Short mmCIF file of C-alpha atoms in Angstrom, two decimals:
data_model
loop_
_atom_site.label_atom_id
_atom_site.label_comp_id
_atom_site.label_asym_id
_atom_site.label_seq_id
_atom_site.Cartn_x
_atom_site.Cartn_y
_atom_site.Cartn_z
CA UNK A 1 10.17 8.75 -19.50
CA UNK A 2 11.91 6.33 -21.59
CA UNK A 3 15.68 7.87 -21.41
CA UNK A 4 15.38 8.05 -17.19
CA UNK A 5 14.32 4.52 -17.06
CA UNK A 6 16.86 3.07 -19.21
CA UNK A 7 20.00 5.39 -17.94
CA UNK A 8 18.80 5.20 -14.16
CA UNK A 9 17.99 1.43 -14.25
CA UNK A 10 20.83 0.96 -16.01
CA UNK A 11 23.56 2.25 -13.24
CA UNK A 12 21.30 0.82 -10.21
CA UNK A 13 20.93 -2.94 -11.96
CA UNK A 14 24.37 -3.03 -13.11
CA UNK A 15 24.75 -4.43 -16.47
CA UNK A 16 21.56 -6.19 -16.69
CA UNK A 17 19.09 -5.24 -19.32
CA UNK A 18 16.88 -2.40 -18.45
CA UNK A 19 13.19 -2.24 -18.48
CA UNK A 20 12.43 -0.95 -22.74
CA UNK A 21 16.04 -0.89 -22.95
CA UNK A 22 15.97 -2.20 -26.37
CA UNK A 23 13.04 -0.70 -27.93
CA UNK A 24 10.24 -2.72 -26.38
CA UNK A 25 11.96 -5.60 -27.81
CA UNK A 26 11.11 -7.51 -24.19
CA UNK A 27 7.72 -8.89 -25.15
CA UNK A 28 6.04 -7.80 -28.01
CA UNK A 29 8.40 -8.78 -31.03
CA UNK A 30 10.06 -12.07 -29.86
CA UNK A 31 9.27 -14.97 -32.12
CA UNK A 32 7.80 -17.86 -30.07
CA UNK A 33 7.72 -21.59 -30.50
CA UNK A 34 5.28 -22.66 -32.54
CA UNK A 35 3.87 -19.29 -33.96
CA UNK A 36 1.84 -19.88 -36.74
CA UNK A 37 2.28 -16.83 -38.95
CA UNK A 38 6.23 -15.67 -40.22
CA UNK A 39 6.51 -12.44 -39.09
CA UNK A 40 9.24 -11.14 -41.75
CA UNK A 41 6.63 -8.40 -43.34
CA UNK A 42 4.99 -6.88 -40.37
CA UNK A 43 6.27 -4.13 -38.27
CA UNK A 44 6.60 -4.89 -34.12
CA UNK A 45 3.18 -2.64 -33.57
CA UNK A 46 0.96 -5.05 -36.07
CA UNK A 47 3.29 -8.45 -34.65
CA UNK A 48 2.35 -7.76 -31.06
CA UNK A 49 -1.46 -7.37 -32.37
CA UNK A 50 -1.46 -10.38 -34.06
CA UNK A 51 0.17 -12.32 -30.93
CA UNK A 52 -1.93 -10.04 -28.28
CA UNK A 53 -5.04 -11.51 -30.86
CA UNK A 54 -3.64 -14.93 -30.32
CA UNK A 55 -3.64 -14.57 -26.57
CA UNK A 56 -7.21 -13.25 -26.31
CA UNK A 57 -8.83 -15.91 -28.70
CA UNK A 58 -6.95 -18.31 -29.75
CA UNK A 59 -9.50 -20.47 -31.21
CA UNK A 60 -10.68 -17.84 -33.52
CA UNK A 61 -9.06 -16.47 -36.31
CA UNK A 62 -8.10 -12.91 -36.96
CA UNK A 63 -9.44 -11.81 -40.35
CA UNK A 64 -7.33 -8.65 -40.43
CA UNK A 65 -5.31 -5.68 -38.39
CA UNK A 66 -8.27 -3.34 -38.72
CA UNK A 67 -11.42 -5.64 -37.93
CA UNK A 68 -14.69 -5.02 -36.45
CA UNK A 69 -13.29 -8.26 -34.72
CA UNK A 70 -10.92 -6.17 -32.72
CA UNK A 71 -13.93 -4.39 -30.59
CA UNK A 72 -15.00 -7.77 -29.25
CA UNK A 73 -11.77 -7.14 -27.31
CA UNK A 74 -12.64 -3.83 -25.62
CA UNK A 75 -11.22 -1.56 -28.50
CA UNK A 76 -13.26 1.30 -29.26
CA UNK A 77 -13.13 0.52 -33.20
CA UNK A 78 -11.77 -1.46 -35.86
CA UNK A 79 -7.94 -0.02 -35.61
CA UNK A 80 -6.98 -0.54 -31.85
CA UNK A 81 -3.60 1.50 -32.38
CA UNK A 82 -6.05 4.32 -32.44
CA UNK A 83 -6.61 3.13 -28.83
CA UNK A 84 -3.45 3.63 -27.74
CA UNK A 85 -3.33 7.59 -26.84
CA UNK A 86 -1.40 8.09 -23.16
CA UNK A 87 -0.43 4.75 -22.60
CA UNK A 88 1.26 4.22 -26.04
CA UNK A 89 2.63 1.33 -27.46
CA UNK A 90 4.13 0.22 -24.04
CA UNK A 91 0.12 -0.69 -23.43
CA UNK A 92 -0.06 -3.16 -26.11
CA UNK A 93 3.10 -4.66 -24.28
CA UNK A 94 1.36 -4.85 -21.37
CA UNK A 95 -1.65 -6.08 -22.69
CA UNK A 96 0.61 -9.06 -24.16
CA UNK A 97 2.50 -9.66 -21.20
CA UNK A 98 -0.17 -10.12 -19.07
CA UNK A 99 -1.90 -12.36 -21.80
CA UNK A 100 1.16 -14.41 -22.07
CA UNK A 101 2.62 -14.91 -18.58
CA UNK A 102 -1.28 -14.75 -16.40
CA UNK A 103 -3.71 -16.68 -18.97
CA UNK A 104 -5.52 -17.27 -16.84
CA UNK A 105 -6.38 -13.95 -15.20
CA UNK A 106 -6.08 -12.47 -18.31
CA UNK A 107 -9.34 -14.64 -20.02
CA UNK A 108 -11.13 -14.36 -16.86
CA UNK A 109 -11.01 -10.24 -16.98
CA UNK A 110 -11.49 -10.17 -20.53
CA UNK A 111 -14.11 -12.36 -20.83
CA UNK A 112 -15.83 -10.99 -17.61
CA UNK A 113 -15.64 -14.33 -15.42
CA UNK A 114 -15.40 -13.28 -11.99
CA UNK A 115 -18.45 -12.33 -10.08
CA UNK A 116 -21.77 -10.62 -10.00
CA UNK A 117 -20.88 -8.57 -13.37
CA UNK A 118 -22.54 -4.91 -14.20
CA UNK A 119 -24.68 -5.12 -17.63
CA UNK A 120 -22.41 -2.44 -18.51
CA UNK A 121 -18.93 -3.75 -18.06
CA UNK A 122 -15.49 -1.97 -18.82
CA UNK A 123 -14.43 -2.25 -22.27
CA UNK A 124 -11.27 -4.68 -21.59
CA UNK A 125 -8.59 -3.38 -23.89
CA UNK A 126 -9.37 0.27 -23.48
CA UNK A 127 -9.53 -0.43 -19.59
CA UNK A 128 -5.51 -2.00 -20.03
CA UNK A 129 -4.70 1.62 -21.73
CA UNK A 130 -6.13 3.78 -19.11
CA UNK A 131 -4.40 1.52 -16.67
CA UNK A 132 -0.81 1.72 -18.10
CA UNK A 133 -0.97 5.94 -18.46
CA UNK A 134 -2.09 5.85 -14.65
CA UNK A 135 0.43 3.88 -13.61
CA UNK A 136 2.82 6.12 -15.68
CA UNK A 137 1.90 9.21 -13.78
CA UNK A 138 1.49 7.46 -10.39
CA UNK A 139 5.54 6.44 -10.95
CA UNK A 140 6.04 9.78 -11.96
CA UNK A 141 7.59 7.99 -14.75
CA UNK A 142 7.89 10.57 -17.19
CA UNK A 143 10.24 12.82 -14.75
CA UNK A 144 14.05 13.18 -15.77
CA UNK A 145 14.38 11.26 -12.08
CA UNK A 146 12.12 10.27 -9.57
CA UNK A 147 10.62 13.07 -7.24
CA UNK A 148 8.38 10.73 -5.24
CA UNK A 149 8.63 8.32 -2.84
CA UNK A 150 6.43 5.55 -4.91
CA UNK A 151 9.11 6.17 -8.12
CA UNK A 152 12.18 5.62 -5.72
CA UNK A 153 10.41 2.29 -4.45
CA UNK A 154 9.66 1.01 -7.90
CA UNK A 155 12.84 1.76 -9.40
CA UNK A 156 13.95 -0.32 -6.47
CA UNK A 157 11.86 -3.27 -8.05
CA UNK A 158 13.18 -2.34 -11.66
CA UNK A 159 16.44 -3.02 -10.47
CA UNK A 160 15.83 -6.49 -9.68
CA UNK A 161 13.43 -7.34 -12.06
CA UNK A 162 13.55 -5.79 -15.85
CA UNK A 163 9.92 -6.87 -15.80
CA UNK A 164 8.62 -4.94 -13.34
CA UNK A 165 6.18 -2.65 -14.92
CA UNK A 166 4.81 -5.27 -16.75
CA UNK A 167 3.94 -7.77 -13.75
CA UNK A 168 2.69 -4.28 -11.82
CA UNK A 169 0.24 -3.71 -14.92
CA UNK A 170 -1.00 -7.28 -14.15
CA UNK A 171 -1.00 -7.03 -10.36
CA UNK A 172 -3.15 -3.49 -10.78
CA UNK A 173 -5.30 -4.41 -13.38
CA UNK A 174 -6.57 -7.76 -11.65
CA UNK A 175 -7.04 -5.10 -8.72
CA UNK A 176 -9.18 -2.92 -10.49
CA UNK A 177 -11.07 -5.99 -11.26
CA UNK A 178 -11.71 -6.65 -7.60
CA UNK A 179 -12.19 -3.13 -6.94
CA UNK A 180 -14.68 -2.84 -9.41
CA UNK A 181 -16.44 -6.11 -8.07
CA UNK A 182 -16.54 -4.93 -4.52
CA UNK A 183 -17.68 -1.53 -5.03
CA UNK A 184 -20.82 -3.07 -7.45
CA UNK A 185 -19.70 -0.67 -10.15
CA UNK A 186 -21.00 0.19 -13.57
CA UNK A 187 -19.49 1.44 -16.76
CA UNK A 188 -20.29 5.02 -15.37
CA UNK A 189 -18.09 4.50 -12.36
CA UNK A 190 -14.57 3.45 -14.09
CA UNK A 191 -12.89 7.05 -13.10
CA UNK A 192 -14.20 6.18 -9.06
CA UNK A 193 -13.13 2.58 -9.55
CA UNK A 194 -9.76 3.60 -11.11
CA UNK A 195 -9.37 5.97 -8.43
CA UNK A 196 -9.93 3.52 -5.61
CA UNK A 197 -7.32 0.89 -7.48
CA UNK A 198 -4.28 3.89 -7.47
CA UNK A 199 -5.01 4.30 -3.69
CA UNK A 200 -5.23 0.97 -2.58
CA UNK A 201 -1.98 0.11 -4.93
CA UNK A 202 0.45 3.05 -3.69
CA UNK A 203 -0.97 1.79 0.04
CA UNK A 204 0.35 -1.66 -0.58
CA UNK A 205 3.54 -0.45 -2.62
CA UNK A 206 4.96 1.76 0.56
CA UNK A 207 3.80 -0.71 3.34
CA UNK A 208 6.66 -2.35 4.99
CA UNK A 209 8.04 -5.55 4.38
CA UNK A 210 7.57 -5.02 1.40
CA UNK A 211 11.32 -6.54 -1.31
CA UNK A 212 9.61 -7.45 -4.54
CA UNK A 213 6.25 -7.21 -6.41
CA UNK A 214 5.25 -10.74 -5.64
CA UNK A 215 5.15 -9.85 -1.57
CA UNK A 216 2.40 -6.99 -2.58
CA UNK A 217 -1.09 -8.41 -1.00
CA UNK A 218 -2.87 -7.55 -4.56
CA UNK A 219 0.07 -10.19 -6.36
CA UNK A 220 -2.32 -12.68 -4.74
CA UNK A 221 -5.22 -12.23 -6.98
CA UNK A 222 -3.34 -13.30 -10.04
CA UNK A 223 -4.11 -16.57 -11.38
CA UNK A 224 -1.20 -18.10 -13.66
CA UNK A 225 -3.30 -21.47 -14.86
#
């Protein structure tokens, strides 16, 4: 999946960087003003924990990498890399991205703000995983090149923005959200709910009209501030 993205994006974007082109160096290991911590003995999986930690609760400090702390985020145990099965370490990217760039958003999905909630609620983090393998196999990302329509329209998007998987992770998860909402679902539901949110998204990503990810209709339900 990796080698097409960054040898296909690279010819169609023409010298700019592509999308993981340098090792998932886009988000999850670049220092940021005013970090607390140096960095210096950590590898880029437990930096992009600490700073994914940082985003979630940033009054509250983290006592460790493996933490019972960590399930308070959705993570199934104390070791959240253990989490990452089919979406890999690209979903702790996305996970950070969204964190970073939608605040917002991302506090009001993890801390279940929207809405009439379910007493059993999707477990945040582990929902972000699930959501960055379907994506993956909706994109038909892990072809040698694209044999479907909705891979040929988002390498379209990848070509003008090396961000683009990242700011569709936030557009579909914040759908799934709303999805989940509407359809009064419960923990037991996720695979219908998930299901609904890859049919409504690959509607809205062949409709006409449509040049970038911001002109989707589900780009509306992000929340910045």
């Amino acid at each position: 999946m990796w080698q097409w993205l960054c040898s296909i994006a690279a010819e169609v974007v023409a010298g700019s960087a592509a999308w993981l082109g340098k090792g998932l160096s886009c988000v999850c290991v670049q220092s940021r003003e005013g970090d607390a911590r140096p960095s210096f003995d950590l590898t880029p999986v437990q930096e992009a924990l600490r700073a994914l930690w940082d985003a979630a609760f940033p009054r509250e400090e983290l006592c460790g990498l493996v933490s019972e702390q960590w399930k308070a985020m959705g993570w199934q145990g104390k070791d959240p890399s253990t989490d990452f099965r089919g979406g890999g370490f690209i979903s702790l990217e996305n996970l950070l991205y969204f964190g970073r760039n939608f605040p917002r958003s991302f506090q009001d999905l993890l801390l279940k703000q929207d809405g009439d909630r379910a007493m059993w609620e999707y477990p945040f983090a582990v929902a972000g995983v699930n959501i960055t393998f379907m994506l993956i196999q909706m994109l038909d990302l892990e072809a040698v090149k694209p044999q479907t329509m909705l891979g040929a329209t988002f390498l379209k998007f990848l070509a003008e923005n090396e961000s683009a998987f990242d700011l569709l992770y936030c557009i579909t998860f914040k759908l799934m959200d709303h999805q989940w909402l509407t359809m009064r679902a419960s923990y037991m539901d996720f695979n219908a709910v998930m299901k609904a949110t890859r049919r409504q998204l690959e509607t809205e990503l062949l409709q006409e009209g449509i040049k970038r990810l911001e002109d989707l209709p589900s780009y509306n339900l992000l929340k910045r501030y």
